[in-house]
């Protein structure tokens, strides 16, 4: 029975009944096909390889709008150059919150302190602006200032200021999950974690990648087996932290340590919050296939 | 057209030769025929401002350096002048040629007057901090400057006499003093004006544009707030319109006589640091690493080139198309069009077969229409 005849049936209940039957038949057919194919491919793995090669699904990423800065080699130096040249100087970071912060902001600050080594927390005082704080931090040889933004008891943003000359990054934070909310989570140790930066391809993405690189000390302590992953997908940056376990010579297991959150780049400013380098505008979301990172 | 751009991150200059319609963001569009990196130095001695003077290219670099290059094919360095700033942090705010001399001014107020050919340097100091220093093209030795909490002054540089000193605008309705932070100045004097009349346009970091006329007192004749964002560049087009850009993404044409916006130059993602007007073209360059050329009348993008480094200054060298380049580009363009046609025709073939099978008069009509 085809859908044409189905449409001509006026009784809704009957039509639904027949439609369900039709659907069920189709499903059964498909399952049968898949089962037989799986059996075939188990005997002959080449067939599977061939099928996967031929049948590449179209994704938004694969249909991405051309961006000339993808794979463009870094030219000259930027403000992060010092971190990469002077490998003896370790980053020193100060974390603070927005003024009148509530408990969630402090909690997030403490989790960040557990993740990023060599950090100090200072309670925010109303009278100091970001500019003032940056100046005080530069005088005390801090290399980065992190300000956590909280609104209505929800952490919603984070600012990174690279010291002493900027740039300033503002990210919005969403989907924040504490490690306690992750089932089967482990507890992070004091070791310096490794960092995986995934998929930061454009020139802007490279700048963002360099920011995260410059937050962590140069040499990770690999005996800790802890990894921070920052995975960029469609301009959303996913933060995950894991410990890897060598089960045997071939198998490696992962244990999530938490927290989980998603960052989205909103703004980059030159210097300490001066001229706009890049800013997310709502009309950038119009083209779903255009990505900036 | 030919553009010169100073790359901030590598301390070099880039020479771009392209034609109208160039867009590096589109693979199908015309690509620039050449991008060359010249005068390479490091980021510590990056070019802050540069000008073209006769057959020389003069670049003011960070750290009080001025380098002079020969505009040939190679941009060979002729002369290197050092110590034109008071301190290493001091930045150049102005560099221009006027009446056969080259003037450079730093933020702290050190003006250097360079004699071309002999490259002898003379220093004069004026009161800083300075954001803009300009000269009057009709009257020698008449200069104007201003900066943060340093309101506009017109001086005679030879005698250092103040010719015209402006007064701040009246207090606001809460009786609070209006802060002063001039970012750019332009002379608006005409050739047939009286000798002691000075007309100037200023834009401020507080978003105002002000028009001063010394014949009408010391306060601005016209004062308009154009934007909430700091205005950082200024180019005068004619007797009533200017082009300004702010620290965000707006670059626009304004009428400073009425305070109205005449239209935006769209496309920038980052702040525009430098603009240059040359025979109906506006070149912009800034932090988004693109150099864009706009048509001043229609405000449409004429060329857009990705450069890979942030841009501190931009100059249009030649606005005209180079014939040879245009021809070669046309040749390149031709095959691309043909390919497209091929693709279409192959599709058409398939369609034709299908339609032929159906053979109805209606379909034939449709087919004919399609082929037209």
XYZ file of C-alpha atoms in Angstrom:
665
model
C 0.000 0.000 0.000
C 1.361 3.398 -0.902
C 0.945 6.712 0.845
C -1.356 7.848 -1.994
C -4.001 5.297 -1.141
C -3.478 6.007 2.502
C -4.335 9.648 1.929
C -7.605 8.766 0.279
C -8.864 6.969 3.411
C -11.185 9.337 5.190
C -11.490 7.546 8.510
C -8.730 8.921 10.667
C -8.483 5.954 13.004
C -8.338 3.500 10.133
C -5.765 5.669 8.402
C -3.583 5.801 11.479
C -3.842 2.074 11.930
C -2.795 1.432 8.376
C -0.039 3.982 8.585
C 1.386 2.309 11.702
C 1.326 -0.999 9.911
C 3.087 0.485 6.914
C 5.710 2.045 9.103
C 6.269 -1.182 10.954
C 6.801 -3.024 7.693
C 9.321 -0.463 6.557
C 11.200 -0.677 9.848
C 11.315 -4.434 9.725
C 12.623 -4.280 6.194
C 15.304 -1.845 7.180
C 16.381 -3.869 10.198
C 16.598 -6.982 8.082
C 18.707 -5.162 5.519
C 21.011 -3.840 8.190
C 21.399 -7.219 9.849
C 22.266 -8.895 6.581
C 24.655 -6.110 5.698
C 26.342 -6.353 9.087
C 26.799 -10.063 8.576
C 28.268 -9.511 5.135
C 30.590 -6.825 6.342
C 31.760 -8.906 9.283
C 33.087 -11.451 6.840
C 34.373 -8.855 4.452
C 35.577 -5.670 6.239
C 36.531 -4.061 2.916
C 32.875 -3.704 2.058
C 32.266 -1.702 5.193
C 35.236 0.533 4.512
C 33.967 1.095 0.998
C 30.459 1.886 2.150
C 31.688 4.356 4.767
C 33.908 6.000 2.202
C 31.103 6.419 -0.273
C 28.451 7.418 2.183
C 29.825 10.553 3.831
C 27.001 12.442 5.524
C 26.702 16.160 4.877
C 27.097 18.125 8.099
C 26.955 21.836 8.734
C 30.688 21.754 9.400
C 31.487 20.016 6.153
C 29.402 22.583 4.283
C 31.152 25.420 6.092
C 31.430 28.762 4.290
C 34.901 29.362 2.890
C 37.146 31.310 5.250
C 40.465 32.470 3.884
C 42.088 32.632 7.311
C 41.782 28.849 7.883
C 45.270 27.447 7.850
C 46.779 30.908 7.404
C 50.136 30.818 9.102
C 50.637 33.140 12.061
C 52.456 36.208 10.938
C 54.688 38.227 13.221
C 54.084 38.341 16.946
C 51.034 38.968 19.064
C 50.588 39.783 22.731
C 50.919 36.099 23.685
C 54.345 35.799 22.049
C 56.125 36.282 25.362
C 54.613 33.101 26.824
C 55.836 31.044 23.887
C 59.309 32.625 23.719
C 60.154 32.880 27.396
C 59.478 29.303 28.499
C 60.936 29.819 31.972
C 58.287 32.273 33.034
C 55.217 30.431 34.290
C 51.798 32.051 34.116
C 50.454 33.608 37.307
C 46.743 34.146 37.421
C 44.342 36.137 39.522
C 40.695 35.161 39.706
C 37.948 37.439 40.875
C 34.227 37.829 40.341
C 31.795 40.500 39.318
C 30.857 42.896 42.142
C 28.237 41.652 44.629
C 28.709 38.086 43.488
C 26.649 35.266 44.952
C 27.596 31.757 46.000
C 27.603 30.214 42.500
C 30.301 32.606 41.328
C 32.544 31.769 44.276
C 31.949 28.078 43.727
C 32.908 28.371 40.073
C 35.972 30.387 41.042
C 37.076 27.622 43.384
C 36.626 24.959 40.693
C 38.670 27.070 38.276
C 41.360 27.388 40.918
C 41.492 23.605 41.179
C 41.917 23.302 37.430
C 44.380 26.075 36.653
C 47.637 25.931 38.610
C 49.257 28.973 40.182
C 46.098 30.985 40.742
C 45.079 33.390 43.466
C 41.557 34.385 44.351
C 40.762 37.884 45.485
C 37.315 38.992 46.537
C 36.035 41.723 44.258
C 35.691 45.162 45.700
C 33.082 47.438 44.256
C 35.382 50.445 43.905
C 37.906 48.873 41.555
C 37.222 48.748 37.835
C 38.643 46.145 35.486
C 41.254 48.703 34.403
C 42.355 49.353 37.975
C 42.561 45.647 38.728
C 44.595 45.008 35.585
C 47.032 47.697 36.605
C 47.443 46.311 40.120
C 47.875 42.809 38.717
C 50.500 43.899 36.187
C 52.414 45.611 38.991
C 52.409 42.309 40.886
C 53.550 40.377 37.825
C 50.349 38.499 37.195
C 50.088 37.326 33.603
C 46.323 36.944 33.431
C 43.253 38.257 35.149
C 40.052 36.224 35.117
C 36.763 37.828 36.083
C 33.747 35.594 36.558
C 30.428 37.178 35.794
C 27.328 36.114 37.679
C 23.776 37.273 37.185
C 20.755 36.155 39.219
C 22.809 33.409 40.880
C 23.862 31.921 37.535
C 27.405 32.087 36.208
C 26.908 33.535 32.743
C 30.185 35.001 31.593
C 33.923 35.029 31.975
C 36.485 37.648 31.041
C 40.134 36.869 30.416
C 42.541 39.779 30.394
C 46.058 38.985 29.292
C 48.446 41.234 31.135
C 50.122 43.686 30.840
C 48.937 44.888 27.418
C 45.784 42.859 26.747
C 43.960 41.585 24.760
C 40.658 41.124 26.599
C 38.331 38.213 25.844
C 34.756 37.888 26.935
C 32.995 34.538 26.716
C 29.494 33.655 27.726
C 29.140 30.470 29.775
C 26.303 28.005 29.484
C 25.519 24.407 30.473
C 27.700 24.562 33.546
C 27.706 21.245 35.389
C 29.579 20.756 38.583
C 31.620 17.591 38.953
C 29.159 16.277 41.542
C 26.469 16.282 38.869
C 28.560 13.980 36.683
C 27.995 10.324 37.477
C 31.127 8.277 38.009
C 33.329 11.329 38.254
C 36.816 11.240 39.702
C 38.663 13.838 41.706
C 41.372 15.965 40.154
C 44.844 15.853 41.649
C 47.270 18.730 42.037
C 49.202 17.743 38.911
C 49.515 20.211 36.052
C 47.071 18.968 33.415
C 47.695 18.527 29.735
C 45.708 20.636 27.291
C 43.995 19.526 24.110
C 42.790 22.257 21.791
C 40.479 20.902 19.171
C 39.412 22.535 15.959
C 40.606 26.107 16.426
C 41.314 26.711 12.772
C 40.820 30.331 11.747
C 43.084 33.215 12.680
C 40.571 34.212 15.348
C 40.449 30.622 16.570
C 44.217 30.556 16.839
C 44.142 33.676 18.993
C 41.598 32.029 21.292
C 43.684 28.855 21.375
C 46.766 30.822 22.292
C 44.849 32.455 25.134
C 43.999 29.070 26.684
C 47.532 27.815 26.108
C 48.983 30.806 27.906
C 46.864 30.089 31.004
C 48.608 26.803 31.813
C 52.248 26.169 32.736
C 54.528 25.079 29.913
C 55.243 21.521 31.005
C 52.333 19.324 32.105
C 52.957 16.659 34.730
C 52.037 13.631 32.667
C 52.214 11.257 35.638
C 48.935 12.917 36.742
C 47.299 11.628 33.501
C 44.890 14.549 33.561
C 43.737 16.272 30.401
C 41.748 19.411 29.786
C 39.953 19.362 26.449
C 38.698 22.486 24.780
C 36.739 21.327 21.803
C 35.443 23.870 19.350
C 32.402 22.893 17.382
C 30.327 25.434 15.485
C 31.900 28.257 17.520
C 30.897 26.700 20.825
C 33.881 25.738 22.958
C 33.256 22.706 25.142
C 35.313 22.337 28.297
C 35.863 18.825 29.622
C 38.430 17.382 31.996
C 39.381 13.706 32.101
C 41.866 11.293 33.556
C 43.068 8.576 31.240
C 43.699 5.033 32.446
C 45.801 2.450 30.650
C 43.692 -0.696 30.962
C 46.189 -2.839 29.038
C 48.643 -2.394 26.167
C 45.846 -1.635 23.736
C 42.933 -0.206 25.642
C 42.751 3.214 27.247
C 39.925 4.266 29.487
C 38.678 7.716 30.424
C 37.322 8.949 33.686
C 35.637 12.294 33.716
C 36.814 14.680 36.402
C 34.521 17.618 35.721
C 33.344 20.316 35.580
C 31.629 20.667 32.220
C 30.775 23.957 30.628
C 30.354 25.575 27.250
C 31.964 28.830 26.249
C 30.959 31.065 23.407
C 33.186 33.899 22.293
C 31.388 37.210 22.452
C 34.075 39.828 22.200
C 37.795 40.392 21.831
C 39.165 43.795 22.642
C 42.619 45.118 22.142
C 44.440 46.316 25.256
C 42.472 46.373 28.498
C 38.939 46.692 27.096
C 39.746 49.214 24.384
C 39.084 48.976 20.656
C 36.954 46.081 19.468
C 38.966 43.420 17.712
C 36.027 41.123 17.075
C 32.497 41.165 18.426
C 29.672 38.709 18.043
C 26.653 40.353 16.480
C 23.209 38.702 16.334
C 23.204 38.920 12.541
C 26.227 36.612 12.489
C 23.857 33.792 13.456
C 21.857 34.294 10.278
C 24.218 32.230 8.199
C 24.252 28.846 9.910
C 27.231 27.653 7.905
C 29.565 30.517 8.718
C 31.936 29.932 11.619
C 34.449 32.293 13.070
C 36.651 30.068 15.233
C 44.524 49.696 -7.843
C 47.551 49.614 -5.628
C 47.435 49.851 -1.852
C 50.075 50.069 0.825
C 49.272 48.810 4.286
C 51.299 48.670 7.474
C 51.139 45.330 9.256
C 51.129 45.745 12.987
C 52.076 42.243 14.092
C 55.077 41.756 11.828
C 56.319 45.342 11.602
C 56.267 45.210 7.827
C 54.538 47.037 5.018
C 52.409 45.207 2.499
C 51.882 46.200 -1.068
C 48.647 44.950 -2.604
C 47.856 45.117 -6.284
C 44.250 44.270 -7.033
C 41.401 45.305 -9.222
C 37.814 46.271 -8.627
C 35.684 43.386 -7.465
C 38.472 41.670 -5.556
C 37.196 39.674 -2.597
C 39.392 37.134 -0.849
C 36.429 35.828 1.173
C 34.893 34.352 -1.958
C 36.755 31.698 -3.857
C 34.953 32.491 -7.104
C 35.644 36.223 -6.932
C 38.686 37.947 -8.374
C 41.759 37.497 -6.207
C 44.433 40.157 -5.713
C 47.129 39.887 -8.371
C 49.920 40.361 -5.848
C 50.524 40.840 -2.139
C 54.093 41.658 -1.276
C 55.691 42.102 2.132
C 58.295 44.833 2.139
C 60.326 46.789 4.695
C 60.069 43.901 7.181
C 61.128 44.584 10.760
C 59.875 43.304 14.113
C 56.789 44.102 16.136
C 58.889 46.265 18.473
C 59.595 48.642 15.602
C 56.239 48.375 13.867
C 55.051 51.091 11.531
C 52.593 53.413 13.222
C 52.053 55.895 10.404
C 53.501 56.174 6.945
C 53.220 58.615 4.053
C 54.247 58.783 0.447
C 56.300 61.816 -0.465
C 57.417 62.249 -4.078
C 59.573 59.196 -4.672
C 59.971 58.331 -1.003
C 58.022 56.294 1.467
C 58.421 57.633 4.975
C 57.433 55.398 7.872
C 57.213 56.416 11.516
C 57.962 53.343 13.580
C 57.512 52.506 17.262
C 60.352 53.664 19.478
C 60.898 57.058 17.853
C 62.227 55.702 14.577
C 61.569 57.194 11.174
C 62.719 55.193 8.187
C 62.810 56.474 4.634
C 62.481 54.118 1.683
C 62.796 54.639 -2.020
C 59.555 53.757 -3.814
C 61.011 51.583 -6.467
C 60.468 47.934 -6.953
C 62.503 46.962 -3.919
C 61.694 49.660 -1.344
C 65.328 50.084 -0.410
C 66.024 51.856 2.832
C 67.721 55.200 2.304
C 67.877 56.699 5.724
C 67.036 55.826 9.303
C 66.351 58.644 11.738
C 66.423 57.765 15.411
C 65.447 59.428 18.641
C 62.397 61.296 17.422
C 60.461 60.494 20.587
C 60.999 61.342 24.225
C 60.610 57.816 25.590
C 60.315 54.278 24.171
C 56.587 54.194 25.002
C 55.938 57.432 23.148
C 53.904 56.894 19.971
C 53.747 58.886 16.785
C 50.409 60.625 16.330
C 51.122 62.526 13.140
C 53.338 62.331 10.113
C 52.697 64.493 7.064
C 54.408 66.581 4.456
C 53.593 70.232 3.984
C 55.322 72.975 2.018
C 58.250 70.732 1.187
C 58.972 69.598 4.708
C 58.062 66.515 6.666
C 56.555 66.853 10.111
C 56.332 64.123 12.712
C 54.732 64.526 16.111
C 54.605 62.202 19.102
C 52.049 61.864 21.853
C 54.279 63.578 24.406
C 54.644 66.607 22.155
C 57.953 66.254 20.378
C 57.624 67.676 16.871
C 60.370 66.788 14.412
C 60.771 68.736 11.198
C 62.659 66.797 8.569
C 64.173 68.425 5.516
C 63.824 66.050 2.558
C 66.929 64.966 0.610
C 69.350 66.110 3.301
C 67.236 64.431 6.022
C 68.293 66.957 8.611
C 66.063 66.922 11.705
C 64.972 69.868 13.787
C 62.997 69.495 17.014
C 60.295 71.660 18.508
C 58.359 70.705 21.589
C 54.728 71.511 22.229
C 52.503 70.807 25.198
C 51.327 67.211 25.393
C 49.482 64.904 25.569
C 48.714 65.150 21.890
C 46.358 62.987 19.854
C 46.460 64.961 16.646
C 48.781 67.461 15.035
C 47.964 68.957 11.648
C 49.166 71.750 9.405
C 47.276 74.238 7.260
C 47.969 73.628 3.615
C 47.338 77.247 2.568
C 49.420 78.987 5.208
C 52.933 77.922 6.051
C 53.884 77.519 9.692
C 50.272 77.390 10.885
C 49.625 74.213 12.837
C 46.937 72.939 15.151
C 47.081 70.335 17.896
C 45.015 68.868 20.684
C 44.637 65.810 22.851
C 43.372 64.476 26.147
C 42.457 67.418 28.372
C 44.447 69.502 25.913
C 42.011 71.561 23.908
C 42.580 72.725 20.371
C 45.319 75.316 19.818
C 46.464 76.866 16.550
C 50.090 77.949 16.679
C 52.759 79.433 14.518
C 55.435 76.774 14.769
C 58.290 79.103 13.785
C 57.622 81.645 16.534
C 55.665 79.249 18.818
C 53.038 81.976 19.168
C 49.473 80.918 19.915
C 47.289 82.203 17.101
C 43.959 80.797 18.226
C 43.107 78.970 21.401
C 39.654 77.523 21.712
C 37.425 77.527 24.749
C 35.648 74.452 26.013
C 31.933 74.132 25.350
C 29.610 75.417 28.114
C 28.873 73.183 31.084
C 26.090 70.683 30.624
C 22.633 70.993 32.136
C 23.843 69.549 35.427
C 26.479 72.310 35.405
C 29.269 69.786 35.031
C 32.297 70.494 32.926
C 32.421 68.698 29.573
C 35.590 66.630 29.374
C 38.031 67.310 26.523
C 39.650 64.571 24.500
C 40.328 65.507 20.919
C 41.201 62.522 18.741
C 41.591 64.009 15.258
C 41.768 67.492 13.763
C 41.393 68.704 10.176
C 41.788 72.194 8.769
C 38.775 73.428 6.844
C 40.182 76.761 5.718
C 39.623 77.769 2.117
C 42.216 79.352 -0.107
C 40.428 82.713 -0.338
C 39.739 83.017 3.393
C 41.197 85.939 5.309
C 44.680 85.373 6.582
C 43.793 85.355 10.254
C 40.682 83.175 9.971
C 41.119 79.591 11.060
C 38.478 76.984 10.405
C 38.914 73.563 11.918
C 37.004 70.346 12.399
C 37.705 68.108 15.369
C 36.364 64.742 16.416
C 36.560 63.598 20.016
C 36.861 60.400 22.000
C 33.454 61.297 23.458
C 31.846 60.993 20.035
C 31.384 64.665 19.141
C 32.307 66.490 15.993
C 33.037 70.198 16.376
C 33.517 72.937 13.850
C 35.550 75.965 14.898
C 35.721 79.277 13.069
C 38.021 81.893 14.584
C 35.917 84.668 13.044
C 33.038 83.518 15.288
C 34.722 83.347 18.652
C 36.601 80.715 20.590
C 33.809 78.244 21.146
C 32.785 75.791 18.436
C 30.299 77.126 15.904
C 28.843 73.672 15.439
C 28.927 70.859 17.964
C 27.169 67.563 17.370
C 27.279 64.234 19.082
C 27.633 61.708 16.308
C 28.132 58.532 18.274
C 28.264 57.032 21.759
C 31.559 55.386 20.921
C 34.912 57.173 20.691
C 35.634 58.455 17.198
C 39.216 57.742 16.221
C 39.680 58.605 12.572
C 38.716 61.558 10.440
C 38.916 62.328 6.749
C 37.433 65.493 5.259
C 35.694 64.976 1.926
C 34.260 68.367 0.950
C 32.940 71.496 2.637
C 30.278 69.651 4.599
C 30.998 65.938 4.802
C 33.546 63.864 6.665
C 34.262 60.164 7.110
C 34.814 58.906 10.651
C 35.268 55.557 12.289
C 34.843 54.582 15.912
C 36.433 52.052 18.241
C 33.670 49.593 17.425
C 32.793 48.538 13.920
C 31.175 51.642 12.465
C 32.714 53.649 9.661
C 30.371 56.276 8.294
C 30.019 59.424 6.289
C 28.682 62.352 8.328
C 27.553 65.852 7.534
C 29.310 67.982 10.146
C 27.165 71.008 9.296
C 23.969 69.225 10.350
C 25.298 66.371 12.478
C 23.496 63.791 10.355
C 24.816 60.477 9.240
C 24.916 60.220 5.458
C 25.577 56.508 5.316
C 27.633 53.670 6.710
C 30.479 51.791 5.107
C 29.537 48.288 6.069
C 31.470 45.095 6.480
C 34.050 45.682 9.203
C 34.084 43.233 12.118
C 36.792 44.937 14.159
C 37.646 48.532 14.854
C 38.906 50.561 11.896
C 42.272 52.085 12.752
C 43.092 53.947 9.578
C 41.246 55.407 6.621
C 42.533 56.997 3.453
C 40.607 58.905 0.801
C 41.987 58.964 -2.720
C 40.128 59.937 -5.916
C 36.676 58.692 -5.013
C 37.896 55.674 -3.067
C 37.985 55.087 0.660
C 40.456 52.534 1.960
C 39.989 51.226 5.493
C 42.140 48.960 7.585
C 41.877 47.823 11.155
C 41.907 45.078 13.724
C 39.888 42.561 11.695
C 42.914 42.060 9.381
C 41.071 43.059 6.225
C 41.795 46.006 4.018
C 38.634 47.224 2.319
C 38.144 49.713 -0.468
C 34.815 51.496 -0.764
C 33.364 53.687 -3.440
C 32.723 56.998 -1.678
C 29.532 57.771 -3.575
C 27.740 54.438 -3.592
C 29.455 53.215 -0.357
C 29.818 49.776 -1.860
C 32.826 47.555 -1.294
C 35.090 47.754 -4.312
C 37.809 45.472 -3.010
C 38.334 43.395 0.115
C 41.625 41.682 0.861
C 42.578 39.533 3.852
C 46.077 40.283 5.094
C 46.698 38.089 8.132
C 47.878 40.866 10.428
C 46.236 43.804 12.078
C 46.547 47.063 10.206
C 47.727 50.371 11.641
C 47.793 52.534 8.532
C 46.676 52.345 4.931
C 47.342 54.389 1.779
C 45.941 54.166 -1.716
C 48.883 54.503 -4.084
C 47.041 54.213 -7.376
C 43.301 54.208 -7.740
C 43.218 53.368 -11.442
C 43.117 49.877 -12.781
C 46.328 48.678 -14.276
C 45.480 47.605 -17.782
C 47.854 44.682 -17.966
C 46.656 43.321 -14.677
C 43.037 43.779 -15.688
C 43.547 41.920 -18.946
C 45.263 38.977 -17.332
C 42.554 38.811 -14.707
C 39.920 38.862 -17.428
C 41.664 35.946 -19.057
C 41.643 34.101 -15.773
C 38.027 34.891 -15.303
C 36.994 33.611 -18.733
C 37.619 29.894 -18.225
C 35.822 29.924 -14.909
C 32.681 31.239 -16.609
C 32.966 28.649 -19.338
C 33.213 25.873 -16.802
C 30.064 27.048 -15.174
C 28.334 27.051 -18.522
C 29.512 23.522 -19.149
C 28.070 22.366 -15.895
C 24.770 23.997 -16.705
C 24.607 22.557 -20.194
C 25.245 19.015 -18.950
C 22.372 19.460 -16.542
C 20.280 20.751 -19.390
C 21.034 17.643 -21.419
C 19.642 15.415 -18.715
C 16.594 17.602 -18.413
C 16.104 17.591 -22.172
C 16.028 13.839 -22.299
C 13.429 13.720 -19.599
C 11.297 16.336 -21.263
C 11.578 14.628 -24.632
C 10.154 11.489 -23.129
C 7.104 13.356 -21.995
C 6.517 15.149 -25.313
C 3.756 17.529 -24.564
C 3.316 20.903 -26.156
C 3.181 22.607 -22.799
C 6.504 21.169 -21.829
C 8.043 22.248 -25.108
C 6.946 25.776 -24.525
C 8.495 25.737 -21.110
C 11.717 24.348 -22.475
C 12.002 27.089 -25.040
C 11.482 29.704 -22.391
C 14.164 28.143 -20.240
C 16.694 28.118 -23.022
C 16.210 31.799 -23.610
